PDB file of C-alpha atoms and ligand atoms in Angstrom:
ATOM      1  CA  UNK A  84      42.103  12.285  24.065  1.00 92.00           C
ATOM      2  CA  UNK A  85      43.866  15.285  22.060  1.00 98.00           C
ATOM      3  CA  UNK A  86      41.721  17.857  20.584  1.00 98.00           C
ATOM      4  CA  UNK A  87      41.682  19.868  17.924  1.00 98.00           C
ATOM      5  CA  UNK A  88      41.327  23.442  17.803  1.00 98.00           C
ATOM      6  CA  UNK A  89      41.610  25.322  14.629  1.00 98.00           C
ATOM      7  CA  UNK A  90      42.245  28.935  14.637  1.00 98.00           C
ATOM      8  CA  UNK A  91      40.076  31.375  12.343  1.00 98.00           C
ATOM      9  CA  UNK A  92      42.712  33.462  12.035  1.00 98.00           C
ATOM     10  CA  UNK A  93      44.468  31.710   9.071  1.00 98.00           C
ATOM     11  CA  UNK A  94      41.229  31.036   7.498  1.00 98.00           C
ATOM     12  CA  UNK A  95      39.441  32.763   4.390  1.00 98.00           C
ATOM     13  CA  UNK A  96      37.601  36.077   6.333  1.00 97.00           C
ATOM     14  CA  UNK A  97      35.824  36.723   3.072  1.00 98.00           C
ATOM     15  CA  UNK A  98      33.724  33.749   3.637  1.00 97.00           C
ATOM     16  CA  UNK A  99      34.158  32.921   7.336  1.00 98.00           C
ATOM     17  CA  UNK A 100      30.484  30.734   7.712  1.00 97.00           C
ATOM     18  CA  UNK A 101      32.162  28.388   4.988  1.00 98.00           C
ATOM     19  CA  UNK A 102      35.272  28.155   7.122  1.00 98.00           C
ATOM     20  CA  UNK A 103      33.303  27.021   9.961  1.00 98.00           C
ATOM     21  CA  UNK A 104      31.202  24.427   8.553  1.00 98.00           C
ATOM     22  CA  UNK A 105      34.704  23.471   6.787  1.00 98.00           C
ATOM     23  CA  UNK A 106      35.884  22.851  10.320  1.00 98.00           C
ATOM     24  CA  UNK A 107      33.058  21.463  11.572  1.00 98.00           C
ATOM     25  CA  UNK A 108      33.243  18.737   8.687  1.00 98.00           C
ATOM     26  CA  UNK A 109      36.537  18.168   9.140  1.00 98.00           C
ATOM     27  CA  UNK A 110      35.782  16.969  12.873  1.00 98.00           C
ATOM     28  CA  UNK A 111      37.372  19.198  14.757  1.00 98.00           C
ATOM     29  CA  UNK A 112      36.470  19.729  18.854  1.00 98.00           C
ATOM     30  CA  UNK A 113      36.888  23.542  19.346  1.00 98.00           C
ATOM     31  CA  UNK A 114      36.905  26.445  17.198  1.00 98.00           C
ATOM     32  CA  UNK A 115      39.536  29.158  18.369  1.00 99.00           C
ATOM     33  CA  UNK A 116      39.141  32.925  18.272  1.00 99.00           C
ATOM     34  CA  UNK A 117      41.637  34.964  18.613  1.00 99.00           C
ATOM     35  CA  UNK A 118      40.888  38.336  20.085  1.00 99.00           C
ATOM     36  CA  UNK A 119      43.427  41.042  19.402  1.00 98.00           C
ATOM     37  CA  UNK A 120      43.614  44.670  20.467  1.00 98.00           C
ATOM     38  CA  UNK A 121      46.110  46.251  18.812  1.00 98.00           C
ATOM     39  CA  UNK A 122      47.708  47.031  22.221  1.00 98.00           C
ATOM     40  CA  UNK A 123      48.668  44.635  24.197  1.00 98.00           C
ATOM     41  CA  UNK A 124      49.528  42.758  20.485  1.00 98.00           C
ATOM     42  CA  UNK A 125      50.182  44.468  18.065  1.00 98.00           C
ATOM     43  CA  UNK A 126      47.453  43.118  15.681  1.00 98.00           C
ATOM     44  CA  UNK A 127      43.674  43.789  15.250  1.00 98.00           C
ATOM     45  CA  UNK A 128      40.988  40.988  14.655  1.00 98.00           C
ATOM     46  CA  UNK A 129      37.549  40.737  15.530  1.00 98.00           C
ATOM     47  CA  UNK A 130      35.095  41.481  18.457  1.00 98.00           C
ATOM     48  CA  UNK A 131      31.994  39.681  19.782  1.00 98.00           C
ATOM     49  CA  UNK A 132      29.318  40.942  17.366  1.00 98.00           C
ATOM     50  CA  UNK A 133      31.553  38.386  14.685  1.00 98.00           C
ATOM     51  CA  UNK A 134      31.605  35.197  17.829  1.00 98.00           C
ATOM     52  CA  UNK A 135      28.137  35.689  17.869  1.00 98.00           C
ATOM     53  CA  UNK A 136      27.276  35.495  14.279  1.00 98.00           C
ATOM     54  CA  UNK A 137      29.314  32.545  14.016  1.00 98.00           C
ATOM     55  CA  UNK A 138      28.196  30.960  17.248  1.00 98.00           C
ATOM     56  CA  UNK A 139      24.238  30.732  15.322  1.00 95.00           C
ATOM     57  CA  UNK A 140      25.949  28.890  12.317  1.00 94.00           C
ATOM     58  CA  UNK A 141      28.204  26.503  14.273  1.00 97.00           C
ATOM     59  CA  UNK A 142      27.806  23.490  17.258  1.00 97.00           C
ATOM     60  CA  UNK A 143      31.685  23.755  17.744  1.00 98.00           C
ATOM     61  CA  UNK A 144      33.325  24.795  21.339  1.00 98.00           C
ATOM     62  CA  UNK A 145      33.937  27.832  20.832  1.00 99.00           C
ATOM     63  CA  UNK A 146      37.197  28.638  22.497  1.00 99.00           C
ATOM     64  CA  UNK A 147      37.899  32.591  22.894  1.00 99.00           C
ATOM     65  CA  UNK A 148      41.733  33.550  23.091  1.00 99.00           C
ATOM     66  CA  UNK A 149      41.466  36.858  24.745  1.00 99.00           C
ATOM     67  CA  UNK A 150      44.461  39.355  23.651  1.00 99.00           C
ATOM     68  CA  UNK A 151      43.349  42.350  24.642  1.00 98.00           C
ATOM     69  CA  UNK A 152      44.097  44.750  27.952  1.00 98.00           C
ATOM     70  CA  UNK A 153      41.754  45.326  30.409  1.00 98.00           C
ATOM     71  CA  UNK A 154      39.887  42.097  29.425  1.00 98.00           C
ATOM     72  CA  UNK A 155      37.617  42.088  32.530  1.00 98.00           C
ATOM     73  CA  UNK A 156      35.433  45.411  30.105  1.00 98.00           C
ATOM     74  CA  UNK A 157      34.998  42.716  27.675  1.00 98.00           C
ATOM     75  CA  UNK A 158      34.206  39.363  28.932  1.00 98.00           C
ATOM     76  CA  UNK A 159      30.289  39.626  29.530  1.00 98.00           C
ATOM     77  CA  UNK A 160      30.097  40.755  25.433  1.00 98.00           C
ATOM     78  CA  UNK A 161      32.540  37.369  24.930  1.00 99.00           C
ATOM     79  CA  UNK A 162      30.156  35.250  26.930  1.00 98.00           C
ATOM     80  CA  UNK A 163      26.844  36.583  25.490  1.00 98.00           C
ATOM     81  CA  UNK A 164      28.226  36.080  22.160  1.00 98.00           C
ATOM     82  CA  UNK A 165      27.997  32.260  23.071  1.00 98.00           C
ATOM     83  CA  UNK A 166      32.033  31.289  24.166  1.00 98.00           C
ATOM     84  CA  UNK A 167      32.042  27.775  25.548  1.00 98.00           C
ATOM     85  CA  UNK A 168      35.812  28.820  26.919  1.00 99.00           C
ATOM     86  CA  UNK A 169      37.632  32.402  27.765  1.00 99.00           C
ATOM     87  CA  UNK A 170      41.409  32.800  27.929  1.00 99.00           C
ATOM     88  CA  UNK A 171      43.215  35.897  29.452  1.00 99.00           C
ATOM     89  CA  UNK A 172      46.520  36.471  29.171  1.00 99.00           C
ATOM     90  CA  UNK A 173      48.188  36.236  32.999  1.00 98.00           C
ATOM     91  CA  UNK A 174      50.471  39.002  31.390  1.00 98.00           C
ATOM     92  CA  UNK A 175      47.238  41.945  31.722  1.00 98.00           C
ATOM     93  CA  UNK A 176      45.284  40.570  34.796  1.00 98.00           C
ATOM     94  CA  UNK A 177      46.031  43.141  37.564  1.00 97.00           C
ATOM     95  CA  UNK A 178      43.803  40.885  39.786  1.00 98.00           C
ATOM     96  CA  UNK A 179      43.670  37.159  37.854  1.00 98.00           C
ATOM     97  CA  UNK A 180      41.655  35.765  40.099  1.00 98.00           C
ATOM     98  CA  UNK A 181      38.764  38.016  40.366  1.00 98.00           C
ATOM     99  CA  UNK A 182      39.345  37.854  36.199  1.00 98.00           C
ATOM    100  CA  UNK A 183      38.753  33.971  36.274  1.00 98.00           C
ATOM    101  CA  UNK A 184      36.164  34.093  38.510  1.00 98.00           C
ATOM    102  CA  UNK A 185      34.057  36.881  36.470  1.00 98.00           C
ATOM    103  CA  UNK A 186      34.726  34.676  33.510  1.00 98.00           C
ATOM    104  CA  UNK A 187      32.949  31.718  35.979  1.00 98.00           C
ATOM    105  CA  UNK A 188      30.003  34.097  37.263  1.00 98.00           C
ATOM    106  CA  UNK A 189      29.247  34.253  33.673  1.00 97.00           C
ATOM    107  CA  UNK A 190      28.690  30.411  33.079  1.00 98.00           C
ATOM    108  CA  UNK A 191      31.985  30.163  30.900  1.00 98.00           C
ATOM    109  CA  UNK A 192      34.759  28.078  31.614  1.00 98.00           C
ATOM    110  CA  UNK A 193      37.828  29.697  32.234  1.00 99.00           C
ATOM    111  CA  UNK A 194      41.701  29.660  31.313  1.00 99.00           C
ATOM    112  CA  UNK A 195      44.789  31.450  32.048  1.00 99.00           C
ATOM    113  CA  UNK A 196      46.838  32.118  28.547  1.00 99.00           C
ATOM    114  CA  UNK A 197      50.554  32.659  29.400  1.00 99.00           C
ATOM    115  CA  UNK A 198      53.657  34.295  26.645  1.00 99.00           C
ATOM    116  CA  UNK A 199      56.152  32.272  25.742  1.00 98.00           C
ATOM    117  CA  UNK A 200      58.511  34.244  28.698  1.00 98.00           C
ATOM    118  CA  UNK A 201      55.833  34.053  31.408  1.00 98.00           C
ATOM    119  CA  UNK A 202      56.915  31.708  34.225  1.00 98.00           C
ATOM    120  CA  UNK A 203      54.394  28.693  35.736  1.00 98.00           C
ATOM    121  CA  UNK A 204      54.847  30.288  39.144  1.00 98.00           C
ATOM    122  CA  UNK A 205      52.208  32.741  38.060  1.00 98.00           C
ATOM    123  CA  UNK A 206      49.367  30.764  37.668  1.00 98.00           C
ATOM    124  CA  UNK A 207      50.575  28.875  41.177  1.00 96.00           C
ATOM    125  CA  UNK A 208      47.311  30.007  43.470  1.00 97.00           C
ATOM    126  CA  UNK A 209      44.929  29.813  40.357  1.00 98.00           C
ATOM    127  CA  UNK A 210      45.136  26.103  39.231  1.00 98.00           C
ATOM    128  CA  UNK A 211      42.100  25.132  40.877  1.00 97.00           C
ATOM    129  CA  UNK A 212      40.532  28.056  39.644  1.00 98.00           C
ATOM    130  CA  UNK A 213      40.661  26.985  35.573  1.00 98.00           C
ATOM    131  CA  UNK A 214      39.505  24.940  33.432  1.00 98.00           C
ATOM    132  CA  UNK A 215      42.233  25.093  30.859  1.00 99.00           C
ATOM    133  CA  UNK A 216      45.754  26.454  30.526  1.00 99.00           C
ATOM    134  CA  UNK A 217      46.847  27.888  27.305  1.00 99.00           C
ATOM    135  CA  UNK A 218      50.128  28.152  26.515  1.00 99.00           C
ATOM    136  CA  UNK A 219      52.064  30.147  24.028  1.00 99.00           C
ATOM    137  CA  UNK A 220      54.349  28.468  22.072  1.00 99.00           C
ATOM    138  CA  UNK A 221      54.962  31.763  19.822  1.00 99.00           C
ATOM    139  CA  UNK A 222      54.763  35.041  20.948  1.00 98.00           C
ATOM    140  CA  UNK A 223      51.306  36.172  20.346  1.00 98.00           C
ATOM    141  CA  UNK A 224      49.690  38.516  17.321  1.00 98.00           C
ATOM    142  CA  UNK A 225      50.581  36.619  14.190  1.00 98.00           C
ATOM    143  CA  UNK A 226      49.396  33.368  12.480  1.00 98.00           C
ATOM    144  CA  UNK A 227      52.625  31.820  10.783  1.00 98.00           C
ATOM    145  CA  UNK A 228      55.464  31.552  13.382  1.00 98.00           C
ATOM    146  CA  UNK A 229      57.616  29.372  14.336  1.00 98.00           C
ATOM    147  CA  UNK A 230      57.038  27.107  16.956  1.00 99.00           C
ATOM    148  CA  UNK A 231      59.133  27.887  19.875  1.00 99.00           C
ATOM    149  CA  UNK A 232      60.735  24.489  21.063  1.00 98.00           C
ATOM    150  CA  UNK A 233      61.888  26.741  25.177  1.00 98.00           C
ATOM    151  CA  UNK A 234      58.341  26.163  25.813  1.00 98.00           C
ATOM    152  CA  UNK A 235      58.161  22.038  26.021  1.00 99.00           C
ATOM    153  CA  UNK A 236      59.827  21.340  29.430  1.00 98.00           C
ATOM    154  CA  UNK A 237      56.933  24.196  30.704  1.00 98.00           C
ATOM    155  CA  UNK A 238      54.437  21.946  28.924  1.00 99.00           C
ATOM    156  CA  UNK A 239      55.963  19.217  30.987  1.00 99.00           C
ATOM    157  CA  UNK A 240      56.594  20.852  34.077  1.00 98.00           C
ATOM    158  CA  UNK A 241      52.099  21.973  33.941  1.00 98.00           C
ATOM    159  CA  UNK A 242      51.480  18.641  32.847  1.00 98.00           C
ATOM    160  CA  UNK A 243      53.454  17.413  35.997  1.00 98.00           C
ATOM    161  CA  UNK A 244      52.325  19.922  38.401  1.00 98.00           C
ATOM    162  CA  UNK A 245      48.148  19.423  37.123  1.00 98.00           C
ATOM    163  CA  UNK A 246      48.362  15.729  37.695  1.00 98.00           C
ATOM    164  CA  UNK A 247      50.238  15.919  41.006  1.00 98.00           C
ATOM    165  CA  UNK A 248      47.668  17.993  41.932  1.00 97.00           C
ATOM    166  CA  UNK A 249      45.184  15.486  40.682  1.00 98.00           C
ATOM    167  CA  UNK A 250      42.998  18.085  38.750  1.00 98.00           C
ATOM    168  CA  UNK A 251      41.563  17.700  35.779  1.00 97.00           C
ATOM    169  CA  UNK A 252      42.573  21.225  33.685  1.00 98.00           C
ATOM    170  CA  UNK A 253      43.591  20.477  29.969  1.00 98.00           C
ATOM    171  CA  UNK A 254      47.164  22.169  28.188  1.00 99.00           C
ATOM    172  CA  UNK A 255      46.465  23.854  25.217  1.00 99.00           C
ATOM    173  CA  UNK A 256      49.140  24.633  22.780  1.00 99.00           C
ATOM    174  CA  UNK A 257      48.789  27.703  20.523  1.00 99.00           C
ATOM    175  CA  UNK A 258      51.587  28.690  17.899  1.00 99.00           C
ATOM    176  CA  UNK A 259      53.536  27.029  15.188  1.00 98.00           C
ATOM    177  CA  UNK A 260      51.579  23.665  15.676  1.00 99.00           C
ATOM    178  CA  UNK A 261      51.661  21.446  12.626  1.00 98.00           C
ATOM    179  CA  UNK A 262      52.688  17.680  11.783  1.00 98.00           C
ATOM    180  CA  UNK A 263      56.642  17.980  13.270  1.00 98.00           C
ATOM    181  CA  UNK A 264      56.123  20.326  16.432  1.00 98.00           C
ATOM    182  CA  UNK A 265      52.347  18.600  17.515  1.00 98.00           C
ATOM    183  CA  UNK A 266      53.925  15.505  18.693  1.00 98.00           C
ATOM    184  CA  UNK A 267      56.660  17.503  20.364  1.00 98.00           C
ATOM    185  CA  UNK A 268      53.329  19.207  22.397  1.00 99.00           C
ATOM    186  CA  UNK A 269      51.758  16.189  22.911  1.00 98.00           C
ATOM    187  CA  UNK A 270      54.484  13.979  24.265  1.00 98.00           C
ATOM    188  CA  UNK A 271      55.317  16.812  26.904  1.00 98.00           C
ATOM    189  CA  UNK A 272      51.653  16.622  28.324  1.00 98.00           C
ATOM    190  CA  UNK A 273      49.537  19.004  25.899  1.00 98.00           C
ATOM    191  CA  UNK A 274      45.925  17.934  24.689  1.00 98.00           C
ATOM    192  CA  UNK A 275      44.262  20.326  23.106  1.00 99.00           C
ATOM    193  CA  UNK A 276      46.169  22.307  19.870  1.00 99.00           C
ATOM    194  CA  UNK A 277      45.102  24.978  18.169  1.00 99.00           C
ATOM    195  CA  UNK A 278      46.766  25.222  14.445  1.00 98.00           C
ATOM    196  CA  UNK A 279      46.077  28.190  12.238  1.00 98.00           C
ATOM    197  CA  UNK A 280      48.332  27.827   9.276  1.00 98.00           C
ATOM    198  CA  UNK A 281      48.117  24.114   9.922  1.00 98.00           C
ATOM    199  CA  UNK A 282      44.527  23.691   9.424  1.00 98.00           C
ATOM    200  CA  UNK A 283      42.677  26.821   7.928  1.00 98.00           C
ATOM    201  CA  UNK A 284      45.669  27.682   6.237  1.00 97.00           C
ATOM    202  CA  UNK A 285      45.941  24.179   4.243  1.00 98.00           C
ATOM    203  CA  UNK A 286      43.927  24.080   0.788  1.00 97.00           C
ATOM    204  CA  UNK A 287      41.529  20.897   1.904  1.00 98.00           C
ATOM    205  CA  UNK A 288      40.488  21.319   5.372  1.00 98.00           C
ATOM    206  CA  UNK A 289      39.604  17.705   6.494  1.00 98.00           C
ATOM    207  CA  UNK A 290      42.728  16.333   5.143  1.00 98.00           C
ATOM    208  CA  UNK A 291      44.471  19.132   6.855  1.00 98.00           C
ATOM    209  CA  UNK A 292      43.231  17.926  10.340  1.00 98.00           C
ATOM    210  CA  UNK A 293      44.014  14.151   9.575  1.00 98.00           C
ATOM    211  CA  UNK A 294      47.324  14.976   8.548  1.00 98.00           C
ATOM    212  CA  UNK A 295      47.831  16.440  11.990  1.00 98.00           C
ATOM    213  CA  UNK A 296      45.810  13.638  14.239  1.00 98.00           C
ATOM    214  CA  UNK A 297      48.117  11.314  12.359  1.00 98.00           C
ATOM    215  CA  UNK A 298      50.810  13.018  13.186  1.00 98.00           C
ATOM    216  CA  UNK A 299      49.881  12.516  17.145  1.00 98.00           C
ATOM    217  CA  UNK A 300      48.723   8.915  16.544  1.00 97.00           C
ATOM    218  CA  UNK A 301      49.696   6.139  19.069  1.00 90.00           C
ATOM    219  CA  UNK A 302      51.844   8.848  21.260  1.00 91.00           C
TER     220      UNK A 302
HETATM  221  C1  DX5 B 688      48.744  33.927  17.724  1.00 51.90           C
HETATM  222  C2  DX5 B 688      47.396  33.276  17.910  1.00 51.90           C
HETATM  223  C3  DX5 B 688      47.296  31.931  17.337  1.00 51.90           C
HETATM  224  C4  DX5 B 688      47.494  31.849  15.850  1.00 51.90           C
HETATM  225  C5  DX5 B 688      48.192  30.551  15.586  1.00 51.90           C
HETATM  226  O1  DX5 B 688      48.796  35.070  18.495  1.00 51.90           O
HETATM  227  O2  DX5 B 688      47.078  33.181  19.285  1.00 51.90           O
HETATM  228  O3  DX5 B 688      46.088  31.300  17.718  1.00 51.90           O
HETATM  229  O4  DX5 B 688      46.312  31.883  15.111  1.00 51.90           O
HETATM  230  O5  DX5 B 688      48.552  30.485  14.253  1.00 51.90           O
HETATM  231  P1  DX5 B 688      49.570  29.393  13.687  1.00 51.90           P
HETATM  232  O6  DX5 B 688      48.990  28.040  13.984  1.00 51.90           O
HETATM  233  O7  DX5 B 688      49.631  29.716  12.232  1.00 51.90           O
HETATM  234  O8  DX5 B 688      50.872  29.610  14.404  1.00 51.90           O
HETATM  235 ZN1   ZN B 689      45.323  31.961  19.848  1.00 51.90          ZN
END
């Protein structure tokens, strides 16, 4: 089953509860957050005081997409604040597998985010380790790229490498996702997309999310 994952970055921030419910209506699985530092992106969001306001008015997954450096400081805030997943970029873990399993200790599931130039081998000896893989299919700290079509034979080459394996960790797809690059995604092995401009960025929310589901129908 593919899942949906809109990201609150593209949505109104003057009225995020209303987003959220908007989401939530819309029938969405997961509700991405995108956590930005202003250092290792160049862009500033939101910190856990915000997840945790949101996580009282919402059921949603709550899927935290850690951009930051040094995430390790920040991960027990991210988990108290009530985030069902945490991503950290391979790209600042000095030790990535002590990362993923302090993400673990803190009774979050965890996944390994990777940049559009950040090779598979990486993540190698931490498979077994995650829950999820996310990877970038624009180079992170904006909403409204394009979707950088390099990245599907890595979504195949995961997709071929997790079920080889025979574990069970989902692809997620985060970047320039809408009706013409999600079944690109989806047919290389990704199930779980997260659309910004796609979704929160659309006038009517719900139809925005059908228009996308349809656009993955029957692949
Ligand atoms: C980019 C973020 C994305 C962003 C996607 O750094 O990680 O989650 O919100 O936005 P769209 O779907 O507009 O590319
Ligand atoms: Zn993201």
């Amino acid at each position: 089953m593919i899942r949906l994952a809109p990201s609150l970055l593209a949505a109104d921030f003057s009225s995020l509860g209303t987003e959220v419910s908007k989401a939530e209506q819309a029938g969405v699985e997961l509700l991405h957050l995108d956590i930005m530092d202003g250092h290792f992106v160049p862009n500033i969001t939101f910190g856990p005081d915000l997840v945790k306001v949101l996580r009282s008015k919402s059921k949603l997954l709550f899927d935290v997409h850690l951009m930051i450096a040094e995430p390790d400081r920040y991960i027990p805030a991210f988990a108290r604040a009530g985030a069902d997943f945490i991503s950290v970029h391979v790209e600042t873990c000095l030790h990535l597998h002590r990362t993923l399993q302090n993400i673990r200790e803190q009774g979050v599931k965890a996944a390994v985010a990777l940049n559009p130039a950040t090779p598979l081998s990486t993540i190698e000896y931490v498979l077994s380790e995650v829950e999820m893989v996310l990877l970038m299919t624009v180079n992170p700290g904006f909403g409204g790229q394009q979707f950088i079509k390099a990245v599907l034979p890595k979504i195949a080459e995961l997709r071929k490498i997790i079920d080889s394996k025979g574990l069970s960790v989902d692809i997620e797809v985060d970047g320039g996702i809408n009706a013409e690059t999600a079944p690109l995604a989806v047919q290389a092995g990704a199930n779980i997309l997260v659309a910004g401009s796609a979704i929160f960025g659309q006038p009517d929310v719900s139809l925005a999310a059908k228009t996308l589901r349809d656009s993955i129908a029957g692949i």
